[in-house]
Amino acid sequence: MEIVSDLIYVDKGQDTGDHLPDTWKYFRVTGVTGLGNPEGTAGATIQVCRVKWPTLEDIPPANDSPGVTTYASAWEIVNGALQQWGIDRERSILIGIRDREE
């Protein structure tokens, strides 16, 4: 088994003052092995996936962006994946790092 590290983020949206964590959008950004490149190395894959609160289980589908780790295009590609779920990366807050077996 491989251990992967997820960066967990929350986008509180326009947060009208309700401050209800179950109405916010949570997601993970994970570097994974791809295109023959080990996780975290140049040219590896970045995976983006929405997660449920509070369990942080994946909400399929997970989007893989092969060959983008450490490249300038990574930011734009990840933003594109998040936009399809109505998530604004600029507004998102890193809330933790999770190690898990895959």
PDB file of N, CA, C and O in Angstrom, residues 13-15 20 26 45 47 51 53 57 62-63 68-69 80-81 84 87-89 91 99:
ATOM      1  N   GLY A  13     -18.000  29.626   0.302  1.00  0.00           N
ATOM      2  CA  GLY A  13     -18.905  30.306  -0.612  1.00  0.00           C
ATOM      3  C   GLY A  13     -19.093  31.747  -0.205  1.00  0.00           C
ATOM      4  O   GLY A  13     -18.184  32.397   0.297  1.00  0.00           O
ATOM      5  N   GLN A  14     -20.275  32.241  -0.380  1.00  0.00           N
ATOM      6  CA  GLN A  14     -20.569  33.625  -0.013  1.00  0.00           C
ATOM      7  C   GLN A  14     -20.895  33.745   1.465  1.00  0.00           C
ATOM      8  O   GLN A  14     -21.080  34.832   1.973  1.00  0.00           O
ATOM      9  N   ASP A  15     -20.994  32.629   2.191  1.00  0.00           N
ATOM     10  CA  ASP A  15     -21.288  32.556   3.627  1.00  0.00           C
ATOM     11  C   ASP A  15     -22.107  33.756   4.093  1.00  0.00           C
ATOM     12  O   ASP A  15     -21.593  34.774   4.521  1.00  0.00           O
ATOM     13  N   LEU A  20     -22.717  27.569   8.685  1.00  0.00           N
ATOM     14  CA  LEU A  20     -23.067  26.159   8.797  1.00  0.00           C
ATOM     15  C   LEU A  20     -22.064  25.314   8.020  1.00  0.00           C
ATOM     16  O   LEU A  20     -22.117  25.262   6.791  1.00  0.00           O
ATOM     17  N   TYR A  26     -16.107  21.204   0.545  1.00  0.00           N
ATOM     18  CA  TYR A  26     -14.802  20.706   0.960  1.00  0.00           C
ATOM     19  C   TYR A  26     -14.181  19.923  -0.194  1.00  0.00           C
ATOM     20  O   TYR A  26     -14.897  19.245  -0.941  1.00  0.00           O
ATOM     21  N   THR A  45       1.036  13.307 -11.371  1.00  0.00           N
ATOM     22  CA  THR A  45      -0.367  13.668 -11.506  1.00  0.00           C
ATOM     23  C   THR A  45      -0.880  14.372 -10.257  1.00  0.00           C
ATOM     24  O   THR A  45      -0.505  14.032  -9.141  1.00  0.00           O
ATOM     25  N   GLN A  47      -4.459  15.072  -8.309  1.00  0.00           N
ATOM     26  CA  GLN A  47      -5.845  14.621  -8.246  1.00  0.00           C
ATOM     27  C   GLN A  47      -6.639  15.585  -7.374  1.00  0.00           C
ATOM     28  O   GLN A  47      -6.188  15.979  -6.293  1.00  0.00           O
ATOM     29  N   VAL A  51     -14.932  16.271  -1.125  1.00  0.00           N
ATOM     30  CA  VAL A  51     -15.050  15.343  -0.009  1.00  0.00           C
ATOM     31  C   VAL A  51     -16.235  15.737   0.864  1.00  0.00           C
ATOM     32  O   VAL A  51     -16.640  16.896   0.897  1.00  0.00           O
ATOM     33  N   TRP A  53     -18.307  16.281   4.398  1.00  0.00           N
ATOM     34  CA  TRP A  53     -18.029  16.744   5.757  1.00  0.00           C
ATOM     35  C   TRP A  53     -18.948  16.005   6.708  1.00  0.00           C
ATOM     36  O   TRP A  53     -20.119  15.857   6.403  1.00  0.00           O
ATOM     37  N   GLU A  57     -14.787  11.637   3.177  1.00  0.00           N
ATOM     38  CA  GLU A  57     -14.852  10.610   2.142  1.00  0.00           C
ATOM     39  C   GLU A  57     -14.992  11.288   0.786  1.00  0.00           C
ATOM     40  O   GLU A  57     -15.630  12.339   0.668  1.00  0.00           O
ATOM     41  N   ALA A  62     -13.245  11.780  -8.921  1.00  0.00           N
ATOM     42  CA  ALA A  62     -11.958  12.434  -8.681  1.00  0.00           C
ATOM     43  C   ALA A  62     -11.393  12.797 -10.040  1.00  0.00           C
ATOM     44  O   ALA A  62     -11.477  12.018 -10.986  1.00  0.00           O
ATOM     45  N   ASN A  63     -10.845  13.988 -10.163  1.00  0.00           N
ATOM     46  CA  ASN A  63     -10.270  14.434 -11.443  1.00  0.00           C
ATOM     47  C   ASN A  63      -8.755  14.337 -11.389  1.00  0.00           C
ATOM     48  O   ASN A  63      -8.131  14.912 -10.503  1.00  0.00           O
ATOM     49  N   VAL A  68       1.262  17.405 -14.353  1.00  0.00           N
ATOM     50  CA  VAL A  68       1.260  18.828 -14.063  1.00  0.00           C
ATOM     51  C   VAL A  68       2.026  19.214 -12.795  1.00  0.00           C
ATOM     52  O   VAL A  68       2.295  20.387 -12.582  1.00  0.00           O
ATOM     53  N   THR A  69       2.363  18.260 -11.931  1.00  0.00           N
ATOM     54  CA  THR A  69       3.040  18.609 -10.682  1.00  0.00           C
ATOM     55  C   THR A  69       4.301  19.412 -10.957  1.00  0.00           C
ATOM     56  O   THR A  69       5.112  19.043 -11.798  1.00  0.00           O
ATOM     57  N   GLY A  80      -9.592  24.880 -12.883  1.00  0.00           N
ATOM     58  CA  GLY A  80     -10.607  24.462 -13.845  1.00  0.00           C
ATOM     59  C   GLY A  80     -11.449  23.314 -13.310  1.00  0.00           C
ATOM     60  O   GLY A  80     -12.671  23.297 -13.466  1.00  0.00           O
ATOM     61  N   ALA A  81     -10.798  22.358 -12.659  1.00  0.00           N
ATOM     62  CA  ALA A  81     -11.529  21.233 -12.079  1.00  0.00           C
ATOM     63  C   ALA A  81     -12.459  21.715 -10.967  1.00  0.00           C
ATOM     64  O   ALA A  81     -13.606  21.274 -10.861  1.00  0.00           O
ATOM     65  N   GLN A  84     -15.870  23.551 -12.001  1.00  0.00           N
ATOM     66  CA  GLN A  84     -17.009  22.731 -12.416  1.00  0.00           C
ATOM     67  C   GLN A  84     -17.906  22.375 -11.234  1.00  0.00           C
ATOM     68  O   GLN A  84     -19.064  22.023 -11.406  1.00  0.00           O
ATOM     69  N   ILE A  87     -16.530  25.850  -7.005  1.00  0.00           N
ATOM     70  CA  ILE A  87     -15.574  26.163  -5.946  1.00  0.00           C
ATOM     71  C   ILE A  87     -14.603  27.219  -6.442  1.00  0.00           C
ATOM     72  O   ILE A  87     -14.078  27.121  -7.539  1.00  0.00           O
ATOM     73  N   ASP A  88     -14.368  28.223  -5.610  1.00  0.00           N
ATOM     74  CA  ASP A  88     -13.439  29.299  -5.931  1.00  0.00           C
ATOM     75  C   ASP A  88     -12.139  29.066  -5.167  1.00  0.00           C
ATOM     76  O   ASP A  88     -12.106  29.164  -3.938  1.00  0.00           O
ATOM     77  N   ARG A  89     -11.079  28.744  -5.859  1.00  0.00           N
ATOM     78  CA  ARG A  89      -9.793  28.431  -5.222  1.00  0.00           C
ATOM     79  C   ARG A  89      -9.234  29.625  -4.461  1.00  0.00           C
ATOM     80  O   ARG A  89      -8.635  29.467  -3.405  1.00  0.00           O
ATOM     81  N   ARG A  91     -10.817  31.771  -2.809  1.00  0.00           N
ATOM     82  CA  ARG A  91     -11.582  31.959  -1.583  1.00  0.00           C
ATOM     83  C   ARG A  91     -11.391  30.788  -0.614  1.00  0.00           C
ATOM     84  O   ARG A  91     -11.759  30.864   0.552  1.00  0.00           O
ATOM     85  N   ASP A  99      -2.832  12.110   5.894  1.00  0.00           N
ATOM     86  CA  ASP A  99      -2.140  10.983   5.290  1.00  0.00           C
ATOM     87  C   ASP A  99      -3.093   9.803   5.297  1.00  0.00           C
ATOM     88  O   ASP A  99      -3.770   9.552   6.304  1.00  0.00           O
TER      89      ASP A  99
END
